[in-house]
mmCIF file of C-alpha atoms in Angstrom:
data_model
loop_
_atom_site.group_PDB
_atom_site.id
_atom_site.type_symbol
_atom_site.label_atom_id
_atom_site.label_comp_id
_atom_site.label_asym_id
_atom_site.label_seq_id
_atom_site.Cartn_x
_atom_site.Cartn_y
_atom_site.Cartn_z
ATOM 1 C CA UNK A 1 -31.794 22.428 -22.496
ATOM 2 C CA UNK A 2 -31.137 19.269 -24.249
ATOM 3 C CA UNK A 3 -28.022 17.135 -24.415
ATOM 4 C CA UNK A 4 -24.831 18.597 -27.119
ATOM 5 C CA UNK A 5 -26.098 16.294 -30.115
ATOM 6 C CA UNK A 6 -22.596 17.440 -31.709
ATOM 7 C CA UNK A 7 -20.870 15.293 -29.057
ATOM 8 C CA UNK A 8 -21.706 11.865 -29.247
ATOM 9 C CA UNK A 9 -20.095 10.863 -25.628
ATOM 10 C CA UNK A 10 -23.396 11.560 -23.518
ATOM 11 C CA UNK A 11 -22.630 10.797 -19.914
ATOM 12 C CA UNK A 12 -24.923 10.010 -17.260
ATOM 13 C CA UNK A 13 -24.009 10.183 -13.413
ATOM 14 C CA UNK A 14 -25.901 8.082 -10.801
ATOM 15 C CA UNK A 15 -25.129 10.096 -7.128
ATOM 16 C CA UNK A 16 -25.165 13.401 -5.571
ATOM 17 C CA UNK A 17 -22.386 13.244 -3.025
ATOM 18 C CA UNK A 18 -18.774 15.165 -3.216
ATOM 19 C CA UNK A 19 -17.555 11.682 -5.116
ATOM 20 C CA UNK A 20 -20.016 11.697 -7.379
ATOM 21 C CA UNK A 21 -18.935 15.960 -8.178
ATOM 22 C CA UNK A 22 -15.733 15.187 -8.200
ATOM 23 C CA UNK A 23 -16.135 12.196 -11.587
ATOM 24 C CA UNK A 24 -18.447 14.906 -13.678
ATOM 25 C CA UNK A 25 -15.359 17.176 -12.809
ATOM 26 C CA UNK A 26 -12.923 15.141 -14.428
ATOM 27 C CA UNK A 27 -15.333 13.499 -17.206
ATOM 28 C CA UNK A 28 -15.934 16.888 -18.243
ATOM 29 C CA UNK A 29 -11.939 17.282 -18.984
ATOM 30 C CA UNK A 30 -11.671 13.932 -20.779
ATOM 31 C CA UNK A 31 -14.640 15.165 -23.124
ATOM 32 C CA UNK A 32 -17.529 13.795 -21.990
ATOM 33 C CA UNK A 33 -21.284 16.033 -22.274
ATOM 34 C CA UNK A 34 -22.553 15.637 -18.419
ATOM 35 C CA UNK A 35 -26.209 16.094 -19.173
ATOM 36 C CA UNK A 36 -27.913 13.385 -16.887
ATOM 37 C CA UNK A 37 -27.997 12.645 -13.284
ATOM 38 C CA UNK A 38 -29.969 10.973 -10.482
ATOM 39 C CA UNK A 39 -29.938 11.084 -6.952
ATOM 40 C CA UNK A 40 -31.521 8.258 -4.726
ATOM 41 C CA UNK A 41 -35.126 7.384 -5.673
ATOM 42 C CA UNK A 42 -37.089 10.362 -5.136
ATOM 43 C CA UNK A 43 -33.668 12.452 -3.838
ATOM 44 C CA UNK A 44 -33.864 15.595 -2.517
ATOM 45 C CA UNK A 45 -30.760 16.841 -3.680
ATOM 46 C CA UNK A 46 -30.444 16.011 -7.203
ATOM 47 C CA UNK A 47 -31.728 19.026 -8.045
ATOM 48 C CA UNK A 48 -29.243 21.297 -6.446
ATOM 49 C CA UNK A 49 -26.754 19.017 -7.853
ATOM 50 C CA UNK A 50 -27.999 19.268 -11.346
ATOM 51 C CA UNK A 51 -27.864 22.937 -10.770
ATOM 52 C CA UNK A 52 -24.294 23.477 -9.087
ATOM 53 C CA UNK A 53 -22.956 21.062 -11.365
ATOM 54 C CA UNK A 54 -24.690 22.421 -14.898
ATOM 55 C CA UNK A 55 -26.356 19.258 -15.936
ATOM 56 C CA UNK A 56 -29.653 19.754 -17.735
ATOM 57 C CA UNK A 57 -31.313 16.594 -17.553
ATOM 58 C CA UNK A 58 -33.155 15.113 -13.806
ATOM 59 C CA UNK A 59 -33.890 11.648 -13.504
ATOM 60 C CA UNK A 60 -36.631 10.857 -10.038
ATOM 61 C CA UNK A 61 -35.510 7.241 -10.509
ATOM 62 C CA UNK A 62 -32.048 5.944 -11.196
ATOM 63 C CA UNK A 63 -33.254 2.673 -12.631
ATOM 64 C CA UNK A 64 -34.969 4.291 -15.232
ATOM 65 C CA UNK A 65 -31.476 6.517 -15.986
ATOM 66 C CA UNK A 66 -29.805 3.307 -15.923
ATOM 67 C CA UNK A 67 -32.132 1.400 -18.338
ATOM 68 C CA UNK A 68 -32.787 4.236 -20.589
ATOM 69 C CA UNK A 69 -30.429 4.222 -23.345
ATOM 70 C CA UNK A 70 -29.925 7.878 -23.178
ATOM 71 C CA UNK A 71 -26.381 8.019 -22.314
ATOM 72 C CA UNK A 72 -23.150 6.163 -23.861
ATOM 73 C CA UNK A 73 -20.997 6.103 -21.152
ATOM 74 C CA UNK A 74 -22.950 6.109 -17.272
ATOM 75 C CA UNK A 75 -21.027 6.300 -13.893
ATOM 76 C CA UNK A 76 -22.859 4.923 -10.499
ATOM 77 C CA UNK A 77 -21.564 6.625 -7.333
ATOM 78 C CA UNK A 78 -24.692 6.251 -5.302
ATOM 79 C CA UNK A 79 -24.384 4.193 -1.827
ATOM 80 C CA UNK A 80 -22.982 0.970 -1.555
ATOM 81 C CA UNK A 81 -26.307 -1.188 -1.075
ATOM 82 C CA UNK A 82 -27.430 0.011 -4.057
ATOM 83 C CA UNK A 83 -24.215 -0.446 -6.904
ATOM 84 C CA UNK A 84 -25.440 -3.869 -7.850
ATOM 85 C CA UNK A 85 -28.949 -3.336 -8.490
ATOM 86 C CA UNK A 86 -27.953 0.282 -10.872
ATOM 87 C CA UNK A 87 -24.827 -2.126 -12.289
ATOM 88 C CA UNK A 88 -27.270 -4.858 -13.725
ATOM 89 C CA UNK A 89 -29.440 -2.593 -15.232
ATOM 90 C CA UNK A 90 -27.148 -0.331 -16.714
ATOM 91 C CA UNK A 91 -25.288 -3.295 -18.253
ATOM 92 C CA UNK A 92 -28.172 -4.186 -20.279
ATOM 93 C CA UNK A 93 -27.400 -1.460 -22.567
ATOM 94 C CA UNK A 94 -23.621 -2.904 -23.784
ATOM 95 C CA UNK A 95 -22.464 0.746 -22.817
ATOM 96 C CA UNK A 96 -19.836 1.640 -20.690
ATOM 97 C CA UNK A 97 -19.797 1.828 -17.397
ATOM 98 C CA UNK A 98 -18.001 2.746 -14.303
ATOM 99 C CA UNK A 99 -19.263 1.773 -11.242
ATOM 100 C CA UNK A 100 -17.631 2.353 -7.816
ATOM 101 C CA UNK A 101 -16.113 -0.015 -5.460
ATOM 102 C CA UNK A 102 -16.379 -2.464 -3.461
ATOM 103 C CA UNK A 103 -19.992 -3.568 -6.319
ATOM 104 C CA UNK A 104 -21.315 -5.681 -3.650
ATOM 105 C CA UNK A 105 -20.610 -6.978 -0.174
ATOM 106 C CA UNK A 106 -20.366 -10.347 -0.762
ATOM 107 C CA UNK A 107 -18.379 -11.762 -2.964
ATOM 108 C CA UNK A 108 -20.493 -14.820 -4.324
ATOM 109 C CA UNK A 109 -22.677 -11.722 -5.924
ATOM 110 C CA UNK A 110 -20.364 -11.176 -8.449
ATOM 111 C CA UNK A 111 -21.488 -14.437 -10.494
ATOM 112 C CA UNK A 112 -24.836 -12.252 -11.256
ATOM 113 C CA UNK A 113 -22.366 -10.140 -13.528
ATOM 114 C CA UNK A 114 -21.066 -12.860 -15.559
ATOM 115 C CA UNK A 115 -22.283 -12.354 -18.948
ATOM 116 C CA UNK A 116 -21.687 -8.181 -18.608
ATOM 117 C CA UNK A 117 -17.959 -7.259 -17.641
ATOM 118 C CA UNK A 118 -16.490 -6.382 -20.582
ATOM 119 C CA UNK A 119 -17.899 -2.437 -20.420
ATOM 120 C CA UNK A 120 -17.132 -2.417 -17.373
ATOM 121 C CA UNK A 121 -15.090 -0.375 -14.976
ATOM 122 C CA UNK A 122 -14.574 -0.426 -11.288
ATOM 123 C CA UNK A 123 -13.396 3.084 -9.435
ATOM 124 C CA UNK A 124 -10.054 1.944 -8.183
ATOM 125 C CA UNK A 125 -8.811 5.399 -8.547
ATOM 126 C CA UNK A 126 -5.563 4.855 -6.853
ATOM 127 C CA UNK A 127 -4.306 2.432 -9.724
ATOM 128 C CA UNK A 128 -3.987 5.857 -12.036
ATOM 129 C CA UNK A 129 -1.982 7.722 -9.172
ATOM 130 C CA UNK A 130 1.283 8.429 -10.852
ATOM 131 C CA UNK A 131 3.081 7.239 -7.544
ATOM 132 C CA UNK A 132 1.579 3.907 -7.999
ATOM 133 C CA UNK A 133 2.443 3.697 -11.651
ATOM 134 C CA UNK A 134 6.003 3.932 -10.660
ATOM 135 C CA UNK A 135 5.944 0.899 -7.871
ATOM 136 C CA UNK A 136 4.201 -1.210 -10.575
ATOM 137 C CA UNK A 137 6.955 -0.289 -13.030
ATOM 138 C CA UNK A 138 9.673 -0.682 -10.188
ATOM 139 C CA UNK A 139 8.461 -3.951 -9.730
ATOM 140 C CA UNK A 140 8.375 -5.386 -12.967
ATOM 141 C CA UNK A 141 12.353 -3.858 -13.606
ATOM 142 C CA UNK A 142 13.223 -6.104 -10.814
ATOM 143 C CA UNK A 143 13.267 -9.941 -9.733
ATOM 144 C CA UNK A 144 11.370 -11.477 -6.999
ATOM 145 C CA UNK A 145 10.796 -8.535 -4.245
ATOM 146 C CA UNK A 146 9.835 -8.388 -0.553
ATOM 147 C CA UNK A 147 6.231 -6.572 -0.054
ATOM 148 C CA UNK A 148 4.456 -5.199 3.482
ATOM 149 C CA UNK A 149 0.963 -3.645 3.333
ATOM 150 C CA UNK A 150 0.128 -1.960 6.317
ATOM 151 C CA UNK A 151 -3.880 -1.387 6.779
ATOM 152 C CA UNK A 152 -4.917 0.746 9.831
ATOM 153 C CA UNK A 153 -8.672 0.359 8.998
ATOM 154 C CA UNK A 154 -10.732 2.342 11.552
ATOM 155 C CA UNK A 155 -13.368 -0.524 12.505
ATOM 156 C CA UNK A 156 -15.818 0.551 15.604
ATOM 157 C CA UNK A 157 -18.169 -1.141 17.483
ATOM 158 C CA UNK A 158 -21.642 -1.751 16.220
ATOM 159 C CA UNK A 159 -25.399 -1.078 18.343
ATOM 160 C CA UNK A 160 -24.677 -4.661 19.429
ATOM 161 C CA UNK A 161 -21.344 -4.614 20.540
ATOM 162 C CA UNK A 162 -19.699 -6.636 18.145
ATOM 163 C CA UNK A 163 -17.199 -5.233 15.815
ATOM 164 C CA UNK A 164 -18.324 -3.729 12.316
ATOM 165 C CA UNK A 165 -15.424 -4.702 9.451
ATOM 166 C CA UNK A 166 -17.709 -3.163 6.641
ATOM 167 C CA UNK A 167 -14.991 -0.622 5.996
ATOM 168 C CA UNK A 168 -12.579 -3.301 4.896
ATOM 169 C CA UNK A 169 -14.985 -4.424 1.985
ATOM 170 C CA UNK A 170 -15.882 -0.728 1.185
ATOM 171 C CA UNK A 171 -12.625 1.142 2.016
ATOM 172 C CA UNK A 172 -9.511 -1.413 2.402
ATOM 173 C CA UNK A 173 -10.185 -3.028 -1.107
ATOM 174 C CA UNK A 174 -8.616 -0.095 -2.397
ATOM 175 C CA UNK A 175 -5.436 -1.496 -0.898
ATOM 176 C CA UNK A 176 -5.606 -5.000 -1.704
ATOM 177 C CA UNK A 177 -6.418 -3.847 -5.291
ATOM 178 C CA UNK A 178 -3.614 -1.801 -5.559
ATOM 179 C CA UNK A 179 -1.412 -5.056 -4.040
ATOM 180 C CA UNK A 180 -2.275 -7.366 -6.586
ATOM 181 C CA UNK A 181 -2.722 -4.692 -9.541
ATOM 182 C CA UNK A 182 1.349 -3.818 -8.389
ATOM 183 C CA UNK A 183 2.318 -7.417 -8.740
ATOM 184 C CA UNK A 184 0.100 -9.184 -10.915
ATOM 185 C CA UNK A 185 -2.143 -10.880 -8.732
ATOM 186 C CA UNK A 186 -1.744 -13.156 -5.391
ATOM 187 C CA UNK A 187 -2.176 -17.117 -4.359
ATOM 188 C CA UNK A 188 -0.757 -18.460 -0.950
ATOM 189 C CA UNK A 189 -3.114 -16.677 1.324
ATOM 190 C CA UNK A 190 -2.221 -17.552 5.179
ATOM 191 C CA UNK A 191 -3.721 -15.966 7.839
ATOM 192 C CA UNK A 192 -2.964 -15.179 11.384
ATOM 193 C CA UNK A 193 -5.585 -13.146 13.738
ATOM 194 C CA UNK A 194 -5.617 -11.490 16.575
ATOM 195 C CA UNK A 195 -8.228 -11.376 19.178
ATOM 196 C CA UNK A 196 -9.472 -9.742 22.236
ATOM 197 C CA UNK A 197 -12.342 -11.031 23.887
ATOM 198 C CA UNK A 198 -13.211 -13.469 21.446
ATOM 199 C CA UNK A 199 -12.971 -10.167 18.810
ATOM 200 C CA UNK A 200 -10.979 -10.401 15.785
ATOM 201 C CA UNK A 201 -8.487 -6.602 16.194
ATOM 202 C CA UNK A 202 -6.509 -7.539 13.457
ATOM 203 C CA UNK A 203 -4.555 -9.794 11.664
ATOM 204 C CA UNK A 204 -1.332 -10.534 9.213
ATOM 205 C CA UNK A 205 -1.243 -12.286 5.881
ATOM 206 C CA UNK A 206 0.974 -13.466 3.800
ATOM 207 C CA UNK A 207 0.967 -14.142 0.005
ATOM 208 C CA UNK A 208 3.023 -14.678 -2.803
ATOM 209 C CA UNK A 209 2.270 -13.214 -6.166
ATOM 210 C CA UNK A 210 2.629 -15.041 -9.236
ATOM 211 C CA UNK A 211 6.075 -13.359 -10.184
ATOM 212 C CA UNK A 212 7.541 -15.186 -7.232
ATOM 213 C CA UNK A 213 7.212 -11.794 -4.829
ATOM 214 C CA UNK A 214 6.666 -12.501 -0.866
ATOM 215 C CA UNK A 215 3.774 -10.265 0.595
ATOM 216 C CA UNK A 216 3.226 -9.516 4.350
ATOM 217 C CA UNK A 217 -0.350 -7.798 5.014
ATOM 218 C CA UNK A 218 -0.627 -6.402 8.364
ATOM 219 C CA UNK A 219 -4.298 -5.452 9.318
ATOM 220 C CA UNK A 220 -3.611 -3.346 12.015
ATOM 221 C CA UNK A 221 -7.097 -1.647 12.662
ATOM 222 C CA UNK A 222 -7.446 1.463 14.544
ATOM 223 C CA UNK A 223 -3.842 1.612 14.699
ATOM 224 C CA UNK A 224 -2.601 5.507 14.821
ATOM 225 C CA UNK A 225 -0.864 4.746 11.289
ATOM 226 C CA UNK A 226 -1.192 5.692 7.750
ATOM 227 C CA UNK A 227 -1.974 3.071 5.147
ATOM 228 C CA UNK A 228 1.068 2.300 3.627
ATOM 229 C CA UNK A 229 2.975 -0.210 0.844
ATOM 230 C CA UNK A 230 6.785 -0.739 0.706
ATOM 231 C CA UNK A 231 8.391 -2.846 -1.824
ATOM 232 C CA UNK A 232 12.420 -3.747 -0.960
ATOM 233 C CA UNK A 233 14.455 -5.140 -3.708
ATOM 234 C CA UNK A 234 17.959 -5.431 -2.252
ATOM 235 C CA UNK A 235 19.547 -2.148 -1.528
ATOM 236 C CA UNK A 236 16.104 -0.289 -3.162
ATOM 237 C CA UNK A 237 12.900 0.722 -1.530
ATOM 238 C CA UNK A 238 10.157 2.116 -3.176
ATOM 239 C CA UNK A 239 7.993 3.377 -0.421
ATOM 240 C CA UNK A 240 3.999 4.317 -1.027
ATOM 241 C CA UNK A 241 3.316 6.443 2.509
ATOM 242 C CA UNK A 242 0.579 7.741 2.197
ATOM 243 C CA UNK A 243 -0.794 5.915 -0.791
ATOM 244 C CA UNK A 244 -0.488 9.298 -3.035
ATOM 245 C CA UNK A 245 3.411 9.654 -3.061
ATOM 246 C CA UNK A 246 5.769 7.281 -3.708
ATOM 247 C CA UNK A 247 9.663 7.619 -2.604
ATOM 248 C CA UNK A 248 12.516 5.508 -3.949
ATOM 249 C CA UNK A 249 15.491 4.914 -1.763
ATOM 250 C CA UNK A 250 18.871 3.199 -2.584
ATOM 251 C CA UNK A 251 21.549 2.656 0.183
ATOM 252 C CA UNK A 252 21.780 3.791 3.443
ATOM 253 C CA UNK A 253 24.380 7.200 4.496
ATOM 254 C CA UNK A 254 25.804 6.697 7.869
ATOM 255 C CA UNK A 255 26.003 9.457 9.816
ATOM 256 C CA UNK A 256 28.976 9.054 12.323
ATOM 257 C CA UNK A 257 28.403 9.563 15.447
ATOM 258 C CA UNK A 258 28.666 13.324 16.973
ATOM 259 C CA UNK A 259 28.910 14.367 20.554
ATOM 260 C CA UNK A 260 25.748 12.148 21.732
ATOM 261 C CA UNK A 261 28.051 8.986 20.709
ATOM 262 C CA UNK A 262 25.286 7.719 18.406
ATOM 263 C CA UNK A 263 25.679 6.672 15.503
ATOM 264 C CA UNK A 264 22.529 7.282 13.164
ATOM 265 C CA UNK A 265 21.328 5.693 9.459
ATOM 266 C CA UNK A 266 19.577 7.321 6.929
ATOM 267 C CA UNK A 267 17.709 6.035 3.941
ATOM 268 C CA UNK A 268 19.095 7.525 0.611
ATOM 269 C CA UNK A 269 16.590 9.159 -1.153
ATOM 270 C CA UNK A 270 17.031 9.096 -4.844
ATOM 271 C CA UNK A 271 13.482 10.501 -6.025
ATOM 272 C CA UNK A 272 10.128 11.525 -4.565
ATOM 273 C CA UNK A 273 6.705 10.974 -6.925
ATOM 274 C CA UNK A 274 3.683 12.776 -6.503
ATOM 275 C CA UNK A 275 0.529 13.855 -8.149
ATOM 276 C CA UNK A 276 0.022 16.012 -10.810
ATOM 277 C CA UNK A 277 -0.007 19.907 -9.860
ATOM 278 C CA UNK A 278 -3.670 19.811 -10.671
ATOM 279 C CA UNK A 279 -4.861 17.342 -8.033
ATOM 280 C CA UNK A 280 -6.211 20.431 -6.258
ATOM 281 C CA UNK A 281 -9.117 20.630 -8.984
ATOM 282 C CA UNK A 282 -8.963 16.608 -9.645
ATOM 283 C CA UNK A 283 -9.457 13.921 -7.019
ATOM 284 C CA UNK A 284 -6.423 12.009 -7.462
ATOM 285 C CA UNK A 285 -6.649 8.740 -10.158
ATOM 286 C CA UNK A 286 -10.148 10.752 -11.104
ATOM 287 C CA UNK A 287 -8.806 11.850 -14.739
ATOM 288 C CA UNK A 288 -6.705 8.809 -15.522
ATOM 289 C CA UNK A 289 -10.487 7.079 -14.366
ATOM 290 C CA UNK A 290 -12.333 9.076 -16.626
ATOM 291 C CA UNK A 291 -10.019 8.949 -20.035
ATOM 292 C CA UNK A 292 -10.470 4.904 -19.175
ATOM 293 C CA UNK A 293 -14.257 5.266 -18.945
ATOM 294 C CA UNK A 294 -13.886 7.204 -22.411
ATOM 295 C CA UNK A 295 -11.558 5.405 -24.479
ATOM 296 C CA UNK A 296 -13.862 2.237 -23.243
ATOM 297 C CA UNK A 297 -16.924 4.266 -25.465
ATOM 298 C CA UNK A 298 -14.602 3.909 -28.394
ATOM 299 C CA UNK A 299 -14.245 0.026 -27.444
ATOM 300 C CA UNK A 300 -10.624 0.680 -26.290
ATOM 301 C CA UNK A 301 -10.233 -1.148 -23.173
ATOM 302 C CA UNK A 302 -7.747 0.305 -20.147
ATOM 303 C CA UNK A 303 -4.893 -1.628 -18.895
ATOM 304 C CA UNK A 304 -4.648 -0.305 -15.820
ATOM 305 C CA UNK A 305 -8.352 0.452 -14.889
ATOM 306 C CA UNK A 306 -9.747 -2.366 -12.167
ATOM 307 C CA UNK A 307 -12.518 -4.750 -13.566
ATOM 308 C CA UNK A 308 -15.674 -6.742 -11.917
ATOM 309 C CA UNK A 309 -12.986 -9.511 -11.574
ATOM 310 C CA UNK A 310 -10.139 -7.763 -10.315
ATOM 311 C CA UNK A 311 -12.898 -6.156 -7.710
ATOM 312 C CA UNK A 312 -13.850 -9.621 -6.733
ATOM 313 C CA UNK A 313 -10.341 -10.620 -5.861
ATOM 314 C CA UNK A 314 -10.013 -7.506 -3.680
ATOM 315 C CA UNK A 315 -13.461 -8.456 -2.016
ATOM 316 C CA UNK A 316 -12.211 -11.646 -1.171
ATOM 317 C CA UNK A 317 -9.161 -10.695 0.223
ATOM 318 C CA UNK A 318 -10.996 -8.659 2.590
ATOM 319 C CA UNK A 319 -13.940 -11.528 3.661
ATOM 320 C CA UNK A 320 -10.318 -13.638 4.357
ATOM 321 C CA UNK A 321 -8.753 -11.073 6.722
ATOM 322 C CA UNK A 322 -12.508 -10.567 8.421
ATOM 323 C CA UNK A 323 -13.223 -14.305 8.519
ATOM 324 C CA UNK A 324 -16.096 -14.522 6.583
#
């Protein structure tokens, strides 16, 4: 079975995992005709994926998906080592593209992408959560603000006994985005670590955006915590914990004290945010992702989706807080 010729917005997919089902999910809701995929070279599951997930079309070799002009729009969810390779290919077609985070592991890698980022997207989902949207917009209503980041990475210890930080390029970036996608972007970066035998276990930053807001970042890794964002503009707290629901609080009621002679304080909560009723179906951020990826076809570019840049500035971040 061939490709819908009636709908022009072909979409190739580049990945077999749950991420990878969950984008032809919600690219099938925005509009777009799913009707190529490829797995690793070679996979062994692309073809069950193909089949659970109705797509006619198998690729054996993802380069050749990505350089093959067959699709207008392509999305690469395959495993991290790989995104840069299946990005610089793809881009030779001038078609869009969404590629997921973090794109590479180093951040010098980026300047291979230079002359290619203006079809591009990068999956920083949690920009499009409507909880988000709100802090951004809370932010910009206000002056200057106070900002904490808390980021309870899990980081273990590698075959050699050192400590592996790779989740803070591939995982925590989704945090730092969101920090400097909230506020407009960050200079200032100071950085104090913490060590145990000679091991870096965490550390706090601090930064100041260029609206004048004061960040704190507190890598606490392993810590038995939710990642978590508050934003305090005198008497008002917008509160992101965890990342998919947002709370804003204004005052504080006190509760007088009863017969344990304790006086208590409660936040005021003035209204909750959360996702859509359909984030069952959709991952969270995946349609918002996908109408981006689509308009982008039509050579309408997103103001909210993350590009190669803004994913370099989150890959940064992280190489600062790991100290490399």
């Amino acid at each position: 079975m061939e490709c819908d010729v009636k709908n022009l917005q072909r979409l190739a997919i580049i990945g077999t995992t749950q991420i990878a089902k969950s984008h032809v999910v919600a690219a099938r809701k925005v509009g777009f005709d799913v009707c190529h995929v490829a797995g690793s070279k070679n996979s062994n599951t692309v073809e069950s994926f193909a089949e659970s997930n109705l797509i006619s079309n198998i690729w054996s070799d993802p380069k050749e998906l990505a350089t093959s002009g067959e699709w207008d729009a392509i999305i690469i969810a395959s495993a991290p080592g790989s995104l840069a390779e299946l990005l610089l290919c793809a881009t030779k077609s001038n078609n869009a593209v969404l590629v997921e985070k973090p794109v590479v592991l180093d951040s010098q890698l980026f300047d291979q992408f230079h002359d290619s980022t203006d079809k591009v997207i990068v999956g920083f989902n949690r920009r499009f959560y409507a909880a988000v949207m709100e802090a951004k917009k809370f932010v910009a209503e206000r002056s200057a603000c106070l900002i904490q980041l808390h980021v309870p990475e899990s980081i273990m210890l590698n075959s050699d006994g050192e400590w592996d930080y790779s989740r803070v390029k591939t995982n925590s970036t989704h945090a730092f985005d969101l920090l400097s996608f909230i506020t407009g972007g960050l200079h200032d970066l100071k950085i104090d670590s913490v060590f145990r035998d000679t091991k870096k276990t965490g550390a706090v930053a601090t930064a100041r955006s260029n609206r004048g807001d004061v960040c704190s970042i507190v890598a606490n890794w392993n810590a038995p915590a939710n990642f978590a964002l508050t934003i305090d503009s005198g008497d008002e707290r917008f509160e992101l914990k965890p990342l998919e629901d947002g709370v804003l609080y204004k005052g504080i009621e006190i509760v007088q004290a009863g017969s344990s002679g304790r006086r208590t304080y409660v936040p005021k909560k003035i209204t909750t945010f959360t996702e859509p009723n359909d984030s069952d179906v959709y991952k969270p951020g995946f349609l918002g992702q996908a109408q981006a990826l689509f308009d982008l076809t039509n050579g309408e570019s997103s103001a909210v989706a993350a590009t190669l840049q803004d994913a370099k500035a989150a890959l940064l971040f992280a190489e600062a807080l790991i100290g490399a």
